[in-house]
Amino acid sequence: MSGIHDHRKHAATRRDVGRRELLGVGAAVAATVGLAACGTQVWDGGHASGGSAKGSTPGTTGTKSLVRPIGDGSTARTGNQPHQPAAPKPLEAGETPPQFVIFSWDGAGEVGTGLFPRFLELAKQHEAGMTFFLSGLYLLPEAKKRTYLPPNNAPGASDIGYLTDEHVKATLGYVRQAWLDGHEIGTHFNGHFCSGYGTVGNWTPKQWADEIRQAKSFVKEWRTNTGWSDLPSLPFDYDKELVGGRTPCLLGQDNLLPTARELGWRYDASSPGGQQIWPRKKLGVWDLPLQAVPFPGHSFEVLSMDYNMLANQSVNSTKAPAYNYPGWRTQAAQAYIAGFQRAYETNRAPFFIGNHFETWNGGIYMDAVEQAFQHIAAEKEKGADVRLVSFRQFVDWLDVQKPEVLAQLQTLNVGEQPAGGWKTFLKGSAKTPAAASS
């Protein structure tokens, strides 16, 4: 089986709106590269260089340092993660909030189309952080598929394909490089069940706990499951790295959250549709949903994810007639840009964008998200206080803010400018002594 997701099983529905499409779907693609042997016990936690040398494993460049293997050596402690922003600080009285923008990727696997390294390189060029929600099955060889015991489904069942061994190896390399480049590795869980009795929407908190345990095990034990000893360890402790995720098709958050809280997760990005407002916590976990954004040419809005653009443009077909592509590409890019501009020019709510490494409709959605990224990065590079970060880095900032400051920000509606301007809007609340965190 290939690693391409079968989207026929997950038809999105259209509705006026906020006509927000509720489906996020997991698929992953990127570039095939040759794989060379590399030692497993002496590799670094240093910075991976821009591309991978031809014939080498992606994510194997860096400075050597002491590695402390964990378990079977699939992962390792390598010290602090490189390329992190400065420690966040509370907003001062009268200060304007930064404009946070988070690009995230569901699945984060490698099946040979060059997209994983393409966006790693784009992020590196602009010193941006991203979040990669890794599907655990993308590190499990198909020959070991019955190792996976999905809740309410047969052993080894999955609504996404298992990757070839070659693609598992490449996925390992790019996940490794992503972390060394400063990005976050979250989870998209495993089998991506979105319909029928076994759908994740029916899972109990206990079943979510088991699914997460397995997703973590496929990352922490890939060496045992594959038998490969010639690839370097992933340079992080996944028990500590994993602090959030996004569920398949944005289903099941209500029963996931009790488990997420118990596990100490800091955020969840699974809410089925949100607005461009400042986030709140649910059950003590930051709720960071995809957001409805203006959809050029329409009176309704669309969720800020590539698949939801497709669902409105080609009614879930991933191979519509090519004459549509130029207009759809522009429309998708302008939707993301409109969402960014609305937040930046008004309430400064963080802007969340979700994607998959995919080639739907000729790859136009990958081009659109790159165009939007370049537009946003250009604003940052012209001096705007725009911060391209991961979800984890964003909640680091949230967690040092005074609760009363966040409460004041949360009063702003979509597209609402602060009364009297930023110099006065937070002036009183920022001076108030900090209250206990929720």
PDB file of N, CA, C and O in Angstrom, residues 180-219:
ATOM      1  N   LEU A 180      15.898  19.121  14.435  1.00  0.00           N
ATOM      2  CA  LEU A 180      17.183  19.817  14.515  1.00  0.00           C
ATOM      3  C   LEU A 180      17.089  21.240  13.969  1.00  0.00           C
ATOM      4  O   LEU A 180      17.838  22.127  14.393  1.00  0.00           O
ATOM      5  N   ASP A 181      16.164  21.471  13.049  1.00  0.00           N
ATOM      6  CA  ASP A 181      15.954  22.820  12.513  1.00  0.00           C
ATOM      7  C   ASP A 181      15.095  23.680  13.432  1.00  0.00           C
ATOM      8  O   ASP A 181      14.856  24.854  13.130  1.00  0.00           O
ATOM      9  N   GLY A 182      14.600  23.099  14.536  1.00  0.00           N
ATOM     10  CA  GLY A 182      13.857  23.880  15.509  1.00  0.00           C
ATOM     11  C   GLY A 182      12.356  23.691  15.496  1.00  0.00           C
ATOM     12  O   GLY A 182      11.637  24.374  16.238  1.00  0.00           O
ATOM     13  N   HIS A 183      11.847  22.774  14.662  1.00  0.00           N
ATOM     14  CA  HIS A 183      10.416  22.576  14.554  1.00  0.00           C
ATOM     15  C   HIS A 183       9.903  21.606  15.624  1.00  0.00           C
ATOM     16  O   HIS A 183      10.666  20.858  16.228  1.00  0.00           O
ATOM     17  N   GLU A 184       8.600  21.618  15.804  1.00  0.00           N
ATOM     18  CA  GLU A 184       7.943  20.756  16.787  1.00  0.00           C
ATOM     19  C   GLU A 184       7.440  19.477  16.123  1.00  0.00           C
ATOM     20  O   GLU A 184       6.915  19.512  15.010  1.00  0.00           O
ATOM     21  N   ILE A 185       7.563  18.348  16.846  1.00  0.00           N
ATOM     22  CA  ILE A 185       7.020  17.073  16.387  1.00  0.00           C
ATOM     23  C   ILE A 185       5.844  16.707  17.287  1.00  0.00           C
ATOM     24  O   ILE A 185       6.020  16.264  18.419  1.00  0.00           O
ATOM     25  N   GLY A 186       4.633  16.948  16.793  1.00  0.00           N
ATOM     26  CA  GLY A 186       3.425  16.559  17.503  1.00  0.00           C
ATOM     27  C   GLY A 186       2.928  15.226  16.983  1.00  0.00           C
ATOM     28  O   GLY A 186       3.678  14.446  16.407  1.00  0.00           O
ATOM     29  N   THR A 187       1.634  14.947  17.153  1.00  0.00           N
ATOM     30  CA  THR A 187       1.092  13.680  16.663  1.00  0.00           C
ATOM     31  C   THR A 187      -0.212  13.890  15.909  1.00  0.00           C
ATOM     32  O   THR A 187      -1.031  14.739  16.264  1.00  0.00           O
ATOM     33  N   HIS A 188      -0.388  13.076  14.866  1.00  0.00           N
ATOM     34  CA  HIS A 188      -1.650  12.949  14.138  1.00  0.00           C
ATOM     35  C   HIS A 188      -2.226  11.554  14.394  1.00  0.00           C
ATOM     36  O   HIS A 188      -3.024  11.052  13.622  1.00  0.00           O
ATOM     37  N   PHE A 189      -1.725  10.943  15.473  1.00  0.00           N
ATOM     38  CA  PHE A 189      -2.177   9.628  15.937  1.00  0.00           C
ATOM     39  C   PHE A 189      -1.799   8.557  14.897  1.00  0.00           C
ATOM     40  O   PHE A 189      -0.702   8.637  14.373  1.00  0.00           O
ATOM     41  N   ASN A 190      -2.669   7.588  14.603  1.00  0.00           N
ATOM     42  CA  ASN A 190      -2.237   6.462  13.772  1.00  0.00           C
ATOM     43  C   ASN A 190      -3.122   6.210  12.556  1.00  0.00           C
ATOM     44  O   ASN A 190      -2.858   6.707  11.485  1.00  0.00           O
ATOM     45  N   GLY A 191      -4.201   5.427  12.732  1.00  0.00           N
ATOM     46  CA  GLY A 191      -4.929   4.891  11.593  1.00  0.00           C
ATOM     47  C   GLY A 191      -5.903   5.798  10.883  1.00  0.00           C
ATOM     48  O   GLY A 191      -6.460   5.423   9.861  1.00  0.00           O
ATOM     49  N   HIS A 192      -6.162   6.988  11.411  1.00  0.00           N
ATOM     50  CA  HIS A 192      -6.963   7.996  10.712  1.00  0.00           C
ATOM     51  C   HIS A 192      -8.359   7.492  10.350  1.00  0.00           C
ATOM     52  O   HIS A 192      -8.823   7.619   9.210  1.00  0.00           O
ATOM     53  N   PHE A 193      -9.079   6.975  11.351  1.00  0.00           N
ATOM     54  CA  PHE A 193     -10.418   6.442  11.126  1.00  0.00           C
ATOM     55  C   PHE A 193     -11.452   7.558  11.274  1.00  0.00           C
ATOM     56  O   PHE A 193     -11.623   8.115  12.354  1.00  0.00           O
ATOM     57  N   CYS A 194     -12.172   7.845  10.189  1.00  0.00           N
ATOM     58  CA  CYS A 194     -13.087   8.987  10.187  1.00  0.00           C
ATOM     59  C   CYS A 194     -14.536   8.616   9.910  1.00  0.00           C
ATOM     60  O   CYS A 194     -15.382   9.505   9.803  1.00  0.00           O
ATOM     61  N   SER A 195     -14.853   7.343   9.767  1.00  0.00           N
ATOM     62  CA  SER A 195     -16.233   6.956   9.479  1.00  0.00           C
ATOM     63  C   SER A 195     -16.497   5.563  10.015  1.00  0.00           C
ATOM     64  O   SER A 195     -15.569   4.819  10.347  1.00  0.00           O
ATOM     65  N   GLY A 196     -17.780   5.215  10.104  1.00  0.00           N
ATOM     66  CA  GLY A 196     -18.162   3.883  10.548  1.00  0.00           C
ATOM     67  C   GLY A 196     -18.034   3.698  12.048  1.00  0.00           C
ATOM     68  O   GLY A 196     -17.740   4.624  12.804  1.00  0.00           O
ATOM     69  N   TYR A 197     -18.234   2.462  12.478  1.00  0.00           N
ATOM     70  CA  TYR A 197     -18.207   2.142  13.900  1.00  0.00           C
ATOM     71  C   TYR A 197     -16.859   2.482  14.529  1.00  0.00           C
ATOM     72  O   TYR A 197     -16.787   2.944  15.667  1.00  0.00           O
ATOM     73  N   GLY A 198     -15.774   2.270  13.791  1.00  0.00           N
ATOM     74  CA  GLY A 198     -14.442   2.463  14.342  1.00  0.00           C
ATOM     75  C   GLY A 198     -13.931   3.876  14.325  1.00  0.00           C
ATOM     76  O   GLY A 198     -12.781   4.125  14.711  1.00  0.00           O
ATOM     77  N   THR A 199     -14.746   4.833  13.902  1.00  0.00           N
ATOM     78  CA  THR A 199     -14.288   6.217  13.802  1.00  0.00           C
ATOM     79  C   THR A 199     -13.747   6.746  15.124  1.00  0.00           C
ATOM     80  O   THR A 199     -14.256   6.413  16.203  1.00  0.00           O
ATOM     81  N   VAL A 200     -12.757   7.589  15.022  1.00  0.00           N
ATOM     82  CA  VAL A 200     -12.174   8.203  16.219  1.00  0.00           C
ATOM     83  C   VAL A 200     -13.201   9.057  16.957  1.00  0.00           C
ATOM     84  O   VAL A 200     -13.043   9.335  18.147  1.00  0.00           O
ATOM     85  N   GLY A 201     -14.251   9.458  16.259  1.00  0.00           N
ATOM     86  CA  GLY A 201     -15.290  10.245  16.906  1.00  0.00           C
ATOM     87  C   GLY A 201     -16.042   9.483  17.979  1.00  0.00           C
ATOM     88  O   GLY A 201     -16.713  10.095  18.814  1.00  0.00           O
ATOM     89  N   ASN A 202     -15.919   8.149  17.978  1.00  0.00           N
ATOM     90  CA  ASN A 202     -16.599   7.312  18.974  1.00  0.00           C
ATOM     91  C   ASN A 202     -15.674   6.824  20.086  1.00  0.00           C
ATOM     92  O   ASN A 202     -16.128   6.133  20.996  1.00  0.00           O
ATOM     93  N   TRP A 203     -14.398   7.163  20.019  1.00  0.00           N
ATOM     94  CA  TRP A 203     -13.455   6.606  20.989  1.00  0.00           C
ATOM     95  C   TRP A 203     -13.650   7.220  22.370  1.00  0.00           C
ATOM     96  O   TRP A 203     -13.958   8.406  22.515  1.00  0.00           O
ATOM     97  N   THR A 204     -13.421   6.386  23.382  1.00  0.00           N
ATOM     98  CA  THR A 204     -13.496   6.827  24.769  1.00  0.00           C
ATOM     99  C   THR A 204     -12.149   7.424  25.189  1.00  0.00           C
ATOM    100  O   THR A 204     -11.128   7.216  24.520  1.00  0.00           O
ATOM    101  N   PRO A 205     -12.114   8.149  26.317  1.00  0.00           N
ATOM    102  CA  PRO A 205     -10.825   8.640  26.808  1.00  0.00           C
ATOM    103  C   PRO A 205      -9.803   7.515  26.984  1.00  0.00           C
ATOM    104  O   PRO A 205      -8.617   7.692  26.677  1.00  0.00           O
ATOM    105  N   LYS A 206     -10.234   6.356  27.452  1.00  0.00           N
ATOM    106  CA  LYS A 206      -9.314   5.233  27.630  1.00  0.00           C
ATOM    107  C   LYS A 206      -8.778   4.750  26.291  1.00  0.00           C
ATOM    108  O   LYS A 206      -7.592   4.418  26.164  1.00  0.00           O
ATOM    109  N   GLN A 207      -9.627   4.731  25.270  1.00  0.00           N
ATOM    110  CA  GLN A 207      -9.159   4.320  23.941  1.00  0.00           C
ATOM    111  C   GLN A 207      -8.211   5.344  23.341  1.00  0.00           C
ATOM    112  O   GLN A 207      -7.239   4.987  22.670  1.00  0.00           O
ATOM    113  N   TRP A 208      -8.468   6.616  23.587  1.00  0.00           N
ATOM    114  CA  TRP A 208      -7.516   7.631  23.133  1.00  0.00           C
ATOM    115  C   TRP A 208      -6.162   7.437  23.815  1.00  0.00           C
ATOM    116  O   TRP A 208      -5.109   7.582  23.179  1.00  0.00           O
ATOM    117  N   ALA A 209      -6.182   7.107  25.095  1.00  0.00           N
ATOM    118  CA  ALA A 209      -4.917   6.881  25.802  1.00  0.00           C
ATOM    119  C   ALA A 209      -4.147   5.739  25.165  1.00  0.00           C
ATOM    120  O   ALA A 209      -2.918   5.800  25.020  1.00  0.00           O
ATOM    121  N   ASP A 210      -4.843   4.680  24.761  1.00  0.00           N
ATOM    122  CA  ASP A 210      -4.175   3.545  24.133  1.00  0.00           C
ATOM    123  C   ASP A 210      -3.646   3.917  22.752  1.00  0.00           C
ATOM    124  O   ASP A 210      -2.538   3.516  22.367  1.00  0.00           O
ATOM    125  N   GLU A 211      -4.416   4.694  21.994  1.00  0.00           N
ATOM    126  CA  GLU A 211      -3.964   5.146  20.682  1.00  0.00           C
ATOM    127  C   GLU A 211      -2.703   6.001  20.806  1.00  0.00           C
ATOM    128  O   GLU A 211      -1.749   5.860  20.020  1.00  0.00           O
ATOM    129  N   ILE A 212      -2.665   6.882  21.790  1.00  0.00           N
ATOM    130  CA  ILE A 212      -1.491   7.736  21.994  1.00  0.00           C
ATOM    131  C   ILE A 212      -0.294   6.895  22.424  1.00  0.00           C
ATOM    132  O   ILE A 212       0.838   7.106  21.945  1.00  0.00           O
ATOM    133  N   ARG A 213      -0.530   5.936  23.304  1.00  0.00           N
ATOM    134  CA  ARG A 213       0.562   5.050  23.734  1.00  0.00           C
ATOM    135  C   ARG A 213       1.182   4.359  22.525  1.00  0.00           C
ATOM    136  O   ARG A 213       2.412   4.283  22.393  1.00  0.00           O
ATOM    137  N   GLN A 214       0.340   3.887  21.614  1.00  0.00           N
ATOM    138  CA  GLN A 214       0.862   3.199  20.435  1.00  0.00           C
ATOM    139  C   GLN A 214       1.562   4.169  19.487  1.00  0.00           C
ATOM    140  O   GLN A 214       2.615   3.847  18.929  1.00  0.00           O
ATOM    141  N   ALA A 215       0.983   5.356  19.296  1.00  0.00           N
ATOM    142  CA  ALA A 215       1.631   6.340  18.427  1.00  0.00           C
ATOM    143  C   ALA A 215       3.027   6.671  18.933  1.00  0.00           C
ATOM    144  O   ALA A 215       3.994   6.777  18.151  1.00  0.00           O
ATOM    145  N   LYS A 216       3.157   6.821  20.239  1.00  0.00           N
ATOM    146  CA  LYS A 216       4.464   7.096  20.822  1.00  0.00           C
ATOM    147  C   LYS A 216       5.402   5.900  20.662  1.00  0.00           C
ATOM    148  O   LYS A 216       6.594   6.053  20.371  1.00  0.00           O
ATOM    149  N   SER A 217       4.864   4.702  20.812  1.00  0.00           N
ATOM    150  CA  SER A 217       5.722   3.513  20.731  1.00  0.00           C
ATOM    151  C   SER A 217       6.295   3.348  19.329  1.00  0.00           C
ATOM    152  O   SER A 217       7.439   2.897  19.174  1.00  0.00           O
ATOM    153  N   PHE A 218       5.542   3.701  18.294  1.00  0.00           N
ATOM    154  CA  PHE A 218       6.058   3.547  16.931  1.00  0.00           C
ATOM    155  C   PHE A 218       7.202   4.522  16.666  1.00  0.00           C
ATOM    156  O   PHE A 218       8.075   4.241  15.838  1.00  0.00           O
ATOM    157  N   VAL A 219       7.196   5.656  17.359  1.00  0.00           N
ATOM    158  CA  VAL A 219       8.307   6.605  17.256  1.00  0.00           C
ATOM    159  C   VAL A 219       9.478   6.140  18.121  1.00  0.00           C
ATOM    160  O   VAL A 219      10.635   6.177  17.688  1.00  0.00           O
TER     161      VAL A 219
END
